[in-house]
């Protein structure tokens, strides 16, 4: 098949170490974490000790100075193993870049080393009960009062929400200005007035803590504004969203590859009408079709990864990638469940979990309908 030229021997060695770590430290406990609704903090600390959190940070901030390919390897291996409860990608490759790219030196020194060690777990709070993909519709406010902002509002569907110690909150510092009045604030969850709501009971991703967050007169120091001035939040969000959508695509393709392999192994061993299920033409043709589509998606994704490494991945291309790969992921999961028959609907089979986990990929990081709108506007 088509080789992945972006990944050299060093990266493949790193991949092996990540895979072994997940096999030993995560896979045996994931079923319990599904019941708990969250992974253990111990896993985060162990990952931090091995440099699996925020690897792109320089040593000055607690990282190892790796490029984004190392993060891609971590995300792919988590997805390939079906360990959907592990929220490292959001922590390491969404929250950390916001602080690194827009934070003050004091903010970087205060938060980034703790993020890299696993001592501090992070989240980003964009979505609200009345504002999902429409970030301009955010109602949460942060009104300046002297040396602090008075933060009020609520968020929902927040990944890492229960475990989080620090949250980037999207809020209106000037409610009259729409997008121009949007700012990002670094908010510590221990502060008075910050309340974590229920851990939401989702269709899939059962081990991932996904929460409601509430803010009632939370006093956020002015120094915790992300950026040099108020009103930069919408621009900051738009700059970072292509990277987030690339991450979704990387996990989508890795999950699809894993599901295809599970299904191939299953149909080789499963018999129907006296012969293996793989012997039926329909089975072989379905798998051949899926293999071609997954391979095409892999090539597209790797090219976008290459563009991202060169800082050339633009908003429309990232939108196309996210929409295409997540639509394909859902298609692959559905076809693979079908080829498993009744067993594909049983929770103890990895394909059942992967099918349930996949559906949200078309919703978060901007719905796929919004992705199509972004692409259409670029014509």
Tab-separated table of C-alpha atoms in Angstrom:
chain	number	residue	atom	x	y	z
A	1	UNK	CA	0.000	0.000	0.000
A	2	UNK	CA	0.982	3.664	-0.160
A	3	UNK	CA	3.795	4.374	2.329
A	4	UNK	CA	3.470	7.226	4.832
A	5	UNK	CA	6.624	9.179	4.029
A	6	UNK	CA	6.124	11.739	6.814
A	7	UNK	CA	6.969	9.177	9.489
A	8	UNK	CA	10.613	8.102	9.770
A	9	UNK	CA	12.183	5.360	11.904
A	10	UNK	CA	12.366	7.591	14.984
A	11	UNK	CA	8.665	8.369	14.772
A	12	UNK	CA	7.772	4.724	14.241
A	13	UNK	CA	9.826	3.863	17.316
A	14	UNK	CA	7.916	6.513	19.216
A	15	UNK	CA	4.678	5.002	17.890
A	16	UNK	CA	5.684	1.620	19.298
A	17	UNK	CA	6.342	3.134	22.731
A	18	UNK	CA	2.966	4.914	22.721
A	19	UNK	CA	1.191	1.742	21.636
A	20	UNK	CA	2.832	-0.332	24.381
A	21	UNK	CA	2.013	2.289	26.993
A	22	UNK	CA	-1.652	2.314	25.977
A	23	UNK	CA	-1.802	-1.493	25.925
A	24	UNK	CA	-0.420	-1.665	29.479
A	25	UNK	CA	-1.774	1.461	31.162
A	26	UNK	CA	-5.093	2.202	29.427
A	27	UNK	CA	-6.662	-0.736	27.587
A	28	UNK	CA	-7.106	-2.979	30.680
A	29	UNK	CA	-8.943	-0.196	32.534
A	30	UNK	CA	-11.001	1.422	29.805
A	31	UNK	CA	-14.120	-0.644	30.493
A	32	UNK	CA	-14.096	0.538	34.108
A	33	UNK	CA	-13.520	4.110	32.961
A	34	UNK	CA	-16.620	3.786	30.796
A	35	UNK	CA	-18.583	2.970	33.941
A	36	UNK	CA	-16.891	5.815	35.841
A	37	UNK	CA	-17.491	8.308	33.036
A	38	UNK	CA	-13.852	9.427	33.080
A	39	UNK	CA	-10.297	8.141	32.912
A	40	UNK	CA	-8.006	8.212	35.935
A	41	UNK	CA	-5.779	11.148	36.778
A	42	UNK	CA	-2.998	8.631	37.295
A	43	UNK	CA	-2.985	7.932	33.549
A	44	UNK	CA	-2.422	11.636	32.888
A	45	UNK	CA	0.476	11.775	35.331
A	46	UNK	CA	2.124	8.675	33.858
A	47	UNK	CA	1.723	10.109	30.356
A	48	UNK	CA	3.313	13.351	31.521
A	49	UNK	CA	6.309	11.508	32.927
A	50	UNK	CA	6.930	9.887	29.527
A	51	UNK	CA	6.534	13.078	27.502
A	52	UNK	CA	3.213	12.096	25.928
A	53	UNK	CA	1.502	15.342	26.987
A	54	UNK	CA	2.205	18.589	25.111
A	55	UNK	CA	5.248	17.130	23.296
A	56	UNK	CA	5.522	20.174	21.028
A	57	UNK	CA	6.355	22.488	23.939
A	58	UNK	CA	9.980	23.484	24.364
A	59	UNK	CA	11.947	22.184	27.343
A	60	UNK	CA	11.564	25.644	28.884
A	61	UNK	CA	7.855	24.933	29.305
A	62	UNK	CA	8.153	21.252	30.229
A	63	UNK	CA	7.895	19.678	26.775
A	64	UNK	CA	10.416	17.910	24.554
A	65	UNK	CA	10.343	20.285	21.581
A	66	UNK	CA	8.844	17.756	19.161
A	67	UNK	CA	6.945	18.690	16.020
A	68	UNK	CA	3.252	18.005	15.423
A	69	UNK	CA	3.929	14.583	13.894
A	70	UNK	CA	4.548	13.243	17.404
A	71	UNK	CA	1.159	14.520	18.512
A	72	UNK	CA	-0.364	12.932	15.410
A	73	UNK	CA	1.134	9.576	16.385
A	74	UNK	CA	-0.344	9.809	19.884
A	75	UNK	CA	-3.800	10.713	18.590
A	76	UNK	CA	-3.751	7.942	15.986
A	77	UNK	CA	-2.734	5.267	18.465
A	78	UNK	CA	-5.409	6.300	20.963
A	79	UNK	CA	-8.019	6.215	18.215
A	80	UNK	CA	-6.767	2.959	16.704
A	81	UNK	CA	-7.040	1.273	20.098
A	82	UNK	CA	-10.584	2.563	20.634
A	83	UNK	CA	-9.561	4.408	23.813
A	84	UNK	CA	-11.963	7.276	23.250
A	85	UNK	CA	-11.983	8.350	26.889
A	86	UNK	CA	-8.475	9.800	26.724
A	87	UNK	CA	-8.700	13.551	26.158
A	88	UNK	CA	-5.019	14.283	25.626
A	89	UNK	CA	-5.470	15.702	22.128
A	90	UNK	CA	-7.632	18.566	23.287
A	91	UNK	CA	-5.314	19.272	26.218
A	92	UNK	CA	-2.012	19.033	24.344
A	93	UNK	CA	-2.845	20.213	20.861
A	94	UNK	CA	-5.744	22.609	21.272
A	95	UNK	CA	-5.484	24.258	24.696
A	96	UNK	CA	-1.679	24.360	24.910
A	97	UNK	CA	-1.244	26.067	21.499
A	98	UNK	CA	-3.710	28.796	22.505
A	99	UNK	CA	-1.588	29.578	25.561
A	100	UNK	CA	1.682	29.189	23.660
A	101	UNK	CA	0.600	31.373	20.725
A	102	UNK	CA	-1.405	34.066	22.519
A	103	UNK	CA	-0.469	33.896	26.201
A	104	UNK	CA	1.828	36.199	28.129
A	105	UNK	CA	5.161	34.875	29.339
A	106	UNK	CA	3.743	34.811	32.872
A	107	UNK	CA	0.785	32.687	31.697
A	108	UNK	CA	3.078	30.297	29.851
A	109	UNK	CA	5.372	29.829	32.835
A	110	UNK	CA	2.439	29.377	35.206
A	111	UNK	CA	0.396	26.849	33.246
A	112	UNK	CA	2.336	25.060	30.501
A	113	UNK	CA	4.794	23.065	32.679
A	114	UNK	CA	1.920	21.772	34.798
A	115	UNK	CA	0.060	20.783	31.623
A	116	UNK	CA	3.084	18.916	30.282
A	117	UNK	CA	3.520	16.988	33.545
A	118	UNK	CA	-0.146	16.016	33.833
A	119	UNK	CA	-0.465	17.908	37.101
A	120	UNK	CA	-3.011	20.221	35.472
A	121	UNK	CA	-5.741	19.007	33.086
A	122	UNK	CA	-7.336	21.491	30.717
A	123	UNK	CA	-10.411	22.105	28.587
A	124	UNK	CA	-11.797	24.755	26.266
A	125	UNK	CA	-15.356	26.006	26.736
A	126	UNK	CA	-16.953	27.231	23.523
A	127	UNK	CA	-20.341	25.556	23.162
A	128	UNK	CA	-23.388	26.843	25.040
A	129	UNK	CA	-26.930	25.493	25.348
A	130	UNK	CA	-28.023	28.068	22.757
A	131	UNK	CA	-24.808	28.416	20.743
A	132	UNK	CA	-23.011	25.469	19.170
A	133	UNK	CA	-21.210	25.953	15.877
A	134	UNK	CA	-22.312	29.619	15.838
A	135	UNK	CA	-19.585	31.083	18.043
A	136	UNK	CA	-20.867	34.596	17.423
A	137	UNK	CA	-23.976	33.607	19.374
A	138	UNK	CA	-22.109	33.143	22.667
A	139	UNK	CA	-24.030	34.612	25.631
A	140	UNK	CA	-21.477	34.115	28.418
A	141	UNK	CA	-20.176	37.506	29.533
A	142	UNK	CA	-16.986	38.709	31.197
A	143	UNK	CA	-17.413	42.336	32.213
A	144	UNK	CA	-14.362	44.145	33.517
A	145	UNK	CA	-14.596	45.550	37.021
A	146	UNK	CA	-11.278	47.082	38.043
A	147	UNK	CA	-8.552	44.446	38.176
A	148	UNK	CA	-10.798	41.507	37.293
A	149	UNK	CA	-13.541	40.306	34.959
A	150	UNK	CA	-16.907	39.263	36.338
A	151	UNK	CA	-17.694	36.020	34.469
A	152	UNK	CA	-21.291	34.809	34.136
A	153	UNK	CA	-22.914	32.195	31.933
A	154	UNK	CA	-22.828	28.499	31.142
A	155	UNK	CA	-21.260	26.031	28.736
A	156	UNK	CA	-22.130	22.499	27.718
A	157	UNK	CA	-20.586	19.473	25.968
A	158	UNK	CA	-17.157	20.367	27.371
A	159	UNK	CA	-14.545	17.642	26.851
A	160	UNK	CA	-12.389	17.027	29.965
A	161	UNK	CA	-14.976	19.086	31.829
A	162	UNK	CA	-15.054	17.036	35.026
A	163	UNK	CA	-11.303	16.561	35.337
A	164	UNK	CA	-10.286	20.038	34.200
A	165	UNK	CA	-8.263	22.305	36.477
A	166	UNK	CA	-7.998	25.095	33.897
A	167	UNK	CA	-10.490	26.080	31.199
A	168	UNK	CA	-10.187	28.514	28.306
A	169	UNK	CA	-13.579	30.215	28.335
A	170	UNK	CA	-15.031	31.977	25.300
A	171	UNK	CA	-16.921	35.012	26.580
A	172	UNK	CA	-18.185	38.414	25.510
A	173	UNK	CA	-16.136	41.187	27.100
A	174	UNK	CA	-18.248	43.643	25.083
A	175	UNK	CA	-21.698	42.090	24.506
A	176	UNK	CA	-22.731	44.892	22.111
A	177	UNK	CA	-19.950	44.160	19.621
A	178	UNK	CA	-20.765	40.601	18.460
A	179	UNK	CA	-17.674	38.767	17.189
A	180	UNK	CA	-15.496	41.827	17.862
A	181	UNK	CA	-16.500	41.730	21.518
A	182	UNK	CA	-15.375	38.118	22.038
A	183	UNK	CA	-12.390	37.304	24.257
A	184	UNK	CA	-10.716	34.196	25.665
A	185	UNK	CA	-10.060	33.905	29.391
A	186	UNK	CA	-7.950	31.439	31.347
A	187	UNK	CA	-10.183	30.333	34.208
A	188	UNK	CA	-9.149	28.020	37.038
A	189	UNK	CA	-11.918	25.662	38.068
A	190	UNK	CA	-11.159	26.048	41.791
A	191	UNK	CA	-12.185	29.705	41.788
A	192	UNK	CA	-15.327	30.714	43.654
A	193	UNK	CA	-18.424	30.745	41.476
A	194	UNK	CA	-17.119	28.120	39.037
A	195	UNK	CA	-19.347	25.047	39.168
A	196	UNK	CA	-19.092	21.802	37.256
A	197	UNK	CA	-22.477	20.391	36.316
A	198	UNK	CA	-23.330	16.797	35.559
A	199	UNK	CA	-21.084	14.479	33.592
A	200	UNK	CA	-23.234	14.060	30.494
A	201	UNK	CA	-24.527	10.597	29.560
A	202	UNK	CA	-23.584	10.261	25.897
A	203	UNK	CA	-24.412	7.696	23.207
A	204	UNK	CA	-20.712	6.920	22.772
A	205	UNK	CA	-17.330	7.960	24.149
A	206	UNK	CA	-18.527	6.728	27.524
A	207	UNK	CA	-15.144	7.065	29.253
A	208	UNK	CA	-14.698	10.685	28.149
A	209	UNK	CA	-15.852	13.175	30.770
A	210	UNK	CA	-18.072	15.676	28.978
A	211	UNK	CA	-19.669	18.268	31.203
A	212	UNK	CA	-21.791	21.282	31.749
A	213	UNK	CA	-19.976	24.256	33.285
A	214	UNK	CA	-21.541	27.184	35.132
A	215	UNK	CA	-20.074	30.574	36.018
A	216	UNK	CA	-21.693	32.826	38.592
A	217	UNK	CA	-19.788	36.025	39.307
A	218	UNK	CA	-16.425	34.282	38.870
A	219	UNK	CA	-13.673	36.834	39.429
A	220	UNK	CA	-11.096	36.310	36.683
A	221	UNK	CA	-7.942	38.429	37.041
A	222	UNK	CA	-7.386	40.805	34.126
A	223	UNK	CA	-3.981	39.161	33.736
A	224	UNK	CA	-5.778	35.967	32.686
A	225	UNK	CA	-7.058	37.499	29.462
A	226	UNK	CA	-5.562	35.528	26.576
A	227	UNK	CA	-3.970	38.002	24.178
A	228	UNK	CA	-2.731	41.562	24.368
A	229	UNK	CA	-6.188	43.175	24.416
A	230	UNK	CA	-9.896	42.443	24.602
A	231	UNK	CA	-11.821	41.479	21.484
A	232	UNK	CA	-9.213	39.158	19.966
A	233	UNK	CA	-11.033	35.943	20.833
A	234	UNK	CA	-12.871	35.346	17.581
A	235	UNK	CA	-9.692	35.853	15.543
A	236	UNK	CA	-7.800	33.496	17.859
A	237	UNK	CA	-10.487	30.837	17.480
A	238	UNK	CA	-10.487	31.095	13.693
A	239	UNK	CA	-6.693	30.788	13.571
A	240	UNK	CA	-6.627	27.620	15.663
A	241	UNK	CA	-9.681	25.776	14.299
A	242	UNK	CA	-7.924	24.321	11.197
A	243	UNK	CA	-5.489	22.489	13.480
A	244	UNK	CA	-8.394	21.170	15.547
A	245	UNK	CA	-10.132	19.891	12.411
A	246	UNK	CA	-6.940	18.185	11.271
A	247	UNK	CA	-6.833	16.392	14.617
A	248	UNK	CA	-10.396	15.178	14.143
A	249	UNK	CA	-9.447	13.865	10.704
A	250	UNK	CA	-6.377	12.065	12.016
A	251	UNK	CA	-8.486	10.232	14.601
A	252	UNK	CA	-11.238	9.531	12.064
A	253	UNK	CA	-8.934	7.808	9.591
A	254	UNK	CA	-7.084	5.859	12.286
A	255	UNK	CA	-10.405	4.624	13.693
A	256	UNK	CA	-11.607	3.632	10.219
A	257	UNK	CA	-8.386	1.710	9.543
A	258	UNK	CA	-8.725	-0.139	12.835
A	259	UNK	CA	-12.386	-0.994	12.223
A	260	UNK	CA	-11.585	-2.317	8.753
A	261	UNK	CA	-8.873	-4.585	10.164
A	262	UNK	CA	-11.092	-5.858	12.992
A	263	UNK	CA	-13.757	-6.673	10.423
A	264	UNK	CA	-11.371	-8.450	8.078
A	265	UNK	CA	-10.148	-10.610	10.954
A	266	UNK	CA	-13.729	-11.321	12.025
A	267	UNK	CA	-15.061	-12.360	8.601
A	268	UNK	CA	-12.099	-14.668	8.068
A	269	UNK	CA	-12.974	-16.582	11.232
A	270	UNK	CA	-16.772	-16.362	11.228
A	271	UNK	CA	-18.668	-19.005	9.242
A	272	UNK	CA	-22.080	-18.806	7.585
A	273	UNK	CA	-23.708	-21.477	5.434
A	274	UNK	CA	-20.689	-23.700	5.973
A	275	UNK	CA	-17.980	-21.311	4.797
A	276	UNK	CA	-16.140	-18.232	6.086
A	277	UNK	CA	-18.012	-14.947	5.645
A	278	UNK	CA	-15.014	-13.613	3.661
A	279	UNK	CA	-15.805	-16.207	0.973
A	280	UNK	CA	-18.957	-14.296	-0.048
A	281	UNK	CA	-18.472	-11.852	-2.883
A	282	UNK	CA	-20.489	-9.156	-1.116
A	283	UNK	CA	-18.120	-9.275	1.854
A	284	UNK	CA	-14.998	-9.034	-0.294
A	285	UNK	CA	-16.422	-6.247	-2.446
A	286	UNK	CA	-17.551	-4.214	0.596
A	287	UNK	CA	-14.126	-4.513	2.179
A	288	UNK	CA	-12.433	-3.628	-1.109
A	289	UNK	CA	-14.579	-0.498	-1.483
A	290	UNK	CA	-13.882	0.589	2.068
A	291	UNK	CA	-10.150	-0.078	1.690
A	292	UNK	CA	-9.990	2.193	-1.354
A	293	UNK	CA	-11.897	4.999	0.370
A	294	UNK	CA	-9.851	4.751	3.581
A	295	UNK	CA	-6.612	4.792	1.595
A	296	UNK	CA	-7.706	7.921	-0.284
A	297	UNK	CA	-8.663	9.591	2.992
A	298	UNK	CA	-5.303	8.663	4.502
A	299	UNK	CA	-3.421	10.272	1.608
A	300	UNK	CA	-5.568	13.434	1.857
A	301	UNK	CA	-5.063	13.601	5.614
A	302	UNK	CA	-1.319	13.109	5.429
A	303	UNK	CA	-1.054	15.846	2.810
A	304	UNK	CA	-2.981	18.193	5.116
A	305	UNK	CA	-0.681	17.178	7.972
A	306	UNK	CA	2.248	18.133	5.763
A	307	UNK	CA	0.624	21.492	5.017
A	308	UNK	CA	0.053	22.065	8.728
A	309	UNK	CA	3.706	21.356	9.480
A	310	UNK	CA	4.568	24.039	6.895
A	311	UNK	CA	1.943	26.395	8.405
A	312	UNK	CA	0.007	26.347	5.134
A	313	UNK	CA	-3.202	24.486	6.064
A	314	UNK	CA	-5.997	26.941	5.320
A	315	UNK	CA	-9.508	27.099	6.732
A	316	UNK	CA	-11.438	25.741	3.680
A	317	UNK	CA	-9.055	22.816	3.173
A	318	UNK	CA	-9.252	21.857	6.849
A	319	UNK	CA	-13.046	22.071	6.624
A	320	UNK	CA	-13.109	19.773	3.578
A	321	UNK	CA	-10.836	17.334	5.355
A	322	UNK	CA	-12.902	17.238	8.537
A	323	UNK	CA	-16.175	16.771	6.663
A	324	UNK	CA	-14.857	14.095	4.318
A	325	UNK	CA	-13.006	11.961	6.851
A	326	UNK	CA	-15.724	11.982	9.505
A	327	UNK	CA	-18.447	11.169	6.989
A	328	UNK	CA	-16.268	8.284	5.852
A	329	UNK	CA	-15.588	7.176	9.420
A	330	UNK	CA	-19.314	6.851	10.091
A	331	UNK	CA	-19.825	4.986	6.806
A	332	UNK	CA	-17.015	2.550	7.585
A	333	UNK	CA	-18.317	1.876	11.086
A	334	UNK	CA	-21.823	1.216	9.812
A	335	UNK	CA	-20.654	-1.171	7.087
A	336	UNK	CA	-18.341	-2.982	9.503
A	337	UNK	CA	-21.113	-3.432	12.074
A	338	UNK	CA	-23.226	-4.944	9.290
A	339	UNK	CA	-20.476	-7.400	8.365
A	340	UNK	CA	-20.220	-8.465	12.015
A	341	UNK	CA	-23.921	-9.310	12.023
A	342	UNK	CA	-25.667	-9.422	15.400
A	343	UNK	CA	-22.348	-9.510	17.232
A	344	UNK	CA	-21.522	-6.094	15.805
A	345	UNK	CA	-24.287	-4.671	17.972
A	346	UNK	CA	-22.874	-6.154	21.163
A	347	UNK	CA	-21.002	-3.707	23.403
A	348	UNK	CA	-18.199	-6.164	24.186
A	349	UNK	CA	-17.114	-6.079	20.537
A	350	UNK	CA	-14.793	-3.155	19.697
A	351	UNK	CA	-16.734	-2.384	16.538
A	352	UNK	CA	-19.885	-1.590	18.552
A	353	UNK	CA	-18.025	0.928	20.676
A	354	UNK	CA	-16.313	2.421	17.619
A	355	UNK	CA	-19.677	2.780	15.863
A	356	UNK	CA	-21.145	4.629	18.827
A	357	UNK	CA	-18.024	6.761	19.282
A	358	UNK	CA	-17.858	7.803	15.634
A	359	UNK	CA	-21.145	9.662	15.352
A	360	UNK	CA	-20.095	12.746	17.306
A	361	UNK	CA	-17.158	13.347	14.960
A	362	UNK	CA	-19.558	14.856	12.407
A	363	UNK	CA	-20.846	17.278	15.060
A	364	UNK	CA	-18.004	18.724	17.122
A	365	UNK	CA	-15.216	21.040	15.919
A	366	UNK	CA	-17.957	22.574	13.783
A	367	UNK	CA	-20.750	20.451	12.312
A	368	UNK	CA	-20.189	18.986	8.871
A	369	UNK	CA	-22.933	21.258	7.569
A	370	UNK	CA	-20.878	24.235	8.743
A	371	UNK	CA	-17.811	22.685	7.067
A	372	UNK	CA	-19.686	22.646	3.753
A	373	UNK	CA	-20.713	26.265	4.238
A	374	UNK	CA	-17.084	27.252	4.895
A	375	UNK	CA	-15.983	25.493	1.710
A	376	UNK	CA	-18.828	27.024	-0.325
A	377	UNK	CA	-17.871	30.517	0.812
A	378	UNK	CA	-14.357	29.984	-0.534
A	379	UNK	CA	-15.540	29.487	-4.141
